[in-house]
Every structure is written in C-alpha cells, then in structure tokens.
Amino acid sequence: MSCYDIKSAENPDNALEKKHVPIIDAPDTVKKGEPFEVTVKMGEIDHPAEKDHFIQYVELYANYYQLGRVNFTPEMRPEVTFKVMLEESCTLRAFEFCNLHGQWEAKKEITVE
Ligand SMILES: [Fe+2]
C-alpha cells in the first residue's frame, strides 16, 4: 500500500485508523433543496498537529461530485462544518489528507425526501 492509496476503516482497533478516518456528522434524512449541516472531523483519537505531521485538507463529496474542500495548517484543528443542499439521495464521502499517512475516506448514506 502506498501513501497514494485511499484508505478507509477496516479494523476498528487500529490506532492509525482511529487517528485518520474522518467522522461525518450529518442527518440521515433531509428535505430536498433545504440547507443542512455536515460536520467532518478527524477520527476518534486526536491527530497530531505539528509542522511535519498534520491534516492538510478535508474534502466533501456527494457521490463523485465535490461539494467543498478546506485546507488546514498545523495551527488549525482539522474540523469543518459545511452547509449543504441536496436535490437527491446520495452517498456523502469525506476525505482527509495527512501529509505523512495519505488519504482516508469515510462514507454516509443520506436520504433526500
Ligand atoms: Fe497522520
């Protein structure tokens, strides 16, 4: 596995996963076209925020369409809340990129009524 692979949760006991797999906080069901909040934060264990090791960005997708991206510096906590409006049900996909450990993905199904 290289740092260019996209990694996701496979082993809940793995400390590296706990530091890197993003957590998506969003409703399960939303109303079509109405804004709601999606918060993406880092894993269960706090990730280091050091000059040589930090989360560089978080991206949020609806299926394969990029909704937004936020870049971070080591001085910032890598947590962001997006305001999103959807027209149809989709899979929310959050990516976070660690400069040492590469890209990690989390997914959440969201139903639009
Ligand atoms: Fe890391």
XYZ file of C-alpha atoms and ligand atoms in Angstrom:
114
model
C 0.000 0.000 0.000
C 1.420 3.391 -0.933
C 0.525 6.761 0.521
C -1.407 7.409 -2.725
C -3.972 4.717 -1.982
C -7.261 5.815 -0.448
C -7.724 4.137 2.900
C -10.909 3.591 4.845
C -11.993 1.928 8.073
C -11.160 -1.775 8.033
C -10.039 -2.574 11.570
C -11.685 -0.554 14.355
C -8.866 -1.466 16.772
C -6.186 0.054 14.545
C -4.859 3.261 16.156
C -3.719 4.652 12.796
C -7.274 4.340 11.508
C -8.682 5.951 14.632
C -6.472 8.993 14.010
C -7.233 9.308 10.309
C -10.634 8.012 9.214
C -12.881 11.083 9.159
C -16.149 11.164 11.047
C -19.164 12.542 9.151
C -21.821 14.113 11.341
C -24.964 14.673 9.246
C -28.667 13.845 9.396
C -29.802 10.521 7.932
C -32.683 12.213 6.152
C -33.029 15.763 4.796
C -35.570 17.727 2.772
C -34.898 18.399 -0.915
C -33.214 21.758 -1.503
C -33.171 22.757 2.175
C -29.816 23.587 3.793
C -28.437 21.314 6.487
C -25.097 20.991 8.219
C -22.443 18.369 7.605
C -19.534 18.376 10.044
C -16.384 16.484 9.152
C -13.880 15.931 11.910
C -10.928 13.716 12.404
C -11.003 10.299 13.952
C -11.726 9.021 17.434
C -8.137 9.748 18.513
C -6.781 13.282 18.057
C -4.416 13.512 15.123
C -1.078 15.321 15.644
C -0.974 18.960 14.549
C 2.757 19.506 14.069
C 4.791 21.215 11.382
C 5.942 17.870 9.970
C 2.731 15.917 10.544
C -0.735 17.378 10.163
C -4.021 17.116 8.262
C -3.626 19.189 5.097
C -7.218 19.201 3.842
C -10.726 17.830 4.105
C -12.981 17.327 1.094
C -16.689 16.550 0.987
C -18.368 14.850 -1.983
C -21.932 13.911 -2.906
C -21.207 10.636 -4.702
C -18.418 11.774 -7.081
C -19.297 15.496 -7.152
C -17.104 17.680 -4.987
C -19.174 19.859 -2.668
C -16.294 21.570 -0.890
C -12.720 21.490 0.291
C -10.952 23.186 3.209
C -7.183 23.431 3.642
C -5.570 23.453 7.083
C -2.263 24.411 8.629
C -0.786 22.805 11.759
C -2.201 25.749 13.709
C -5.757 24.704 12.902
C -7.960 21.948 14.238
C -8.996 19.917 11.183
C -12.723 20.126 11.706
C -15.192 21.886 9.427
C -18.942 22.336 9.070
C -20.368 22.639 5.550
C -23.849 23.949 4.727
C -25.216 21.640 2.086
C -28.388 21.485 -0.027
C -29.153 18.309 -1.956
C -31.653 17.533 -4.690
C -31.477 13.748 -4.411
C -30.295 10.967 -2.122
C -26.608 10.193 -2.334
C -23.559 8.917 -0.545
C -21.687 11.641 1.303
C -17.974 10.925 1.058
C -15.417 12.726 3.199
C -11.704 12.615 2.512
C -8.932 13.813 4.714
C -5.312 14.006 3.695
C -2.464 13.587 6.188
C 0.924 14.680 4.876
C 2.522 11.506 6.281
C -0.224 8.893 6.102
C -2.064 9.816 2.916
C -5.732 9.984 2.051
C -8.517 8.443 4.151
C -12.188 8.147 3.330
C -15.471 7.839 5.201
C -18.969 7.456 3.723
C -22.505 8.123 4.900
C -25.739 7.453 3.049
C -28.153 10.355 3.103
C -31.790 10.234 2.061
C -33.424 13.259 0.431
C -37.217 13.423 0.687
Fe -1.066 11.181 10.130
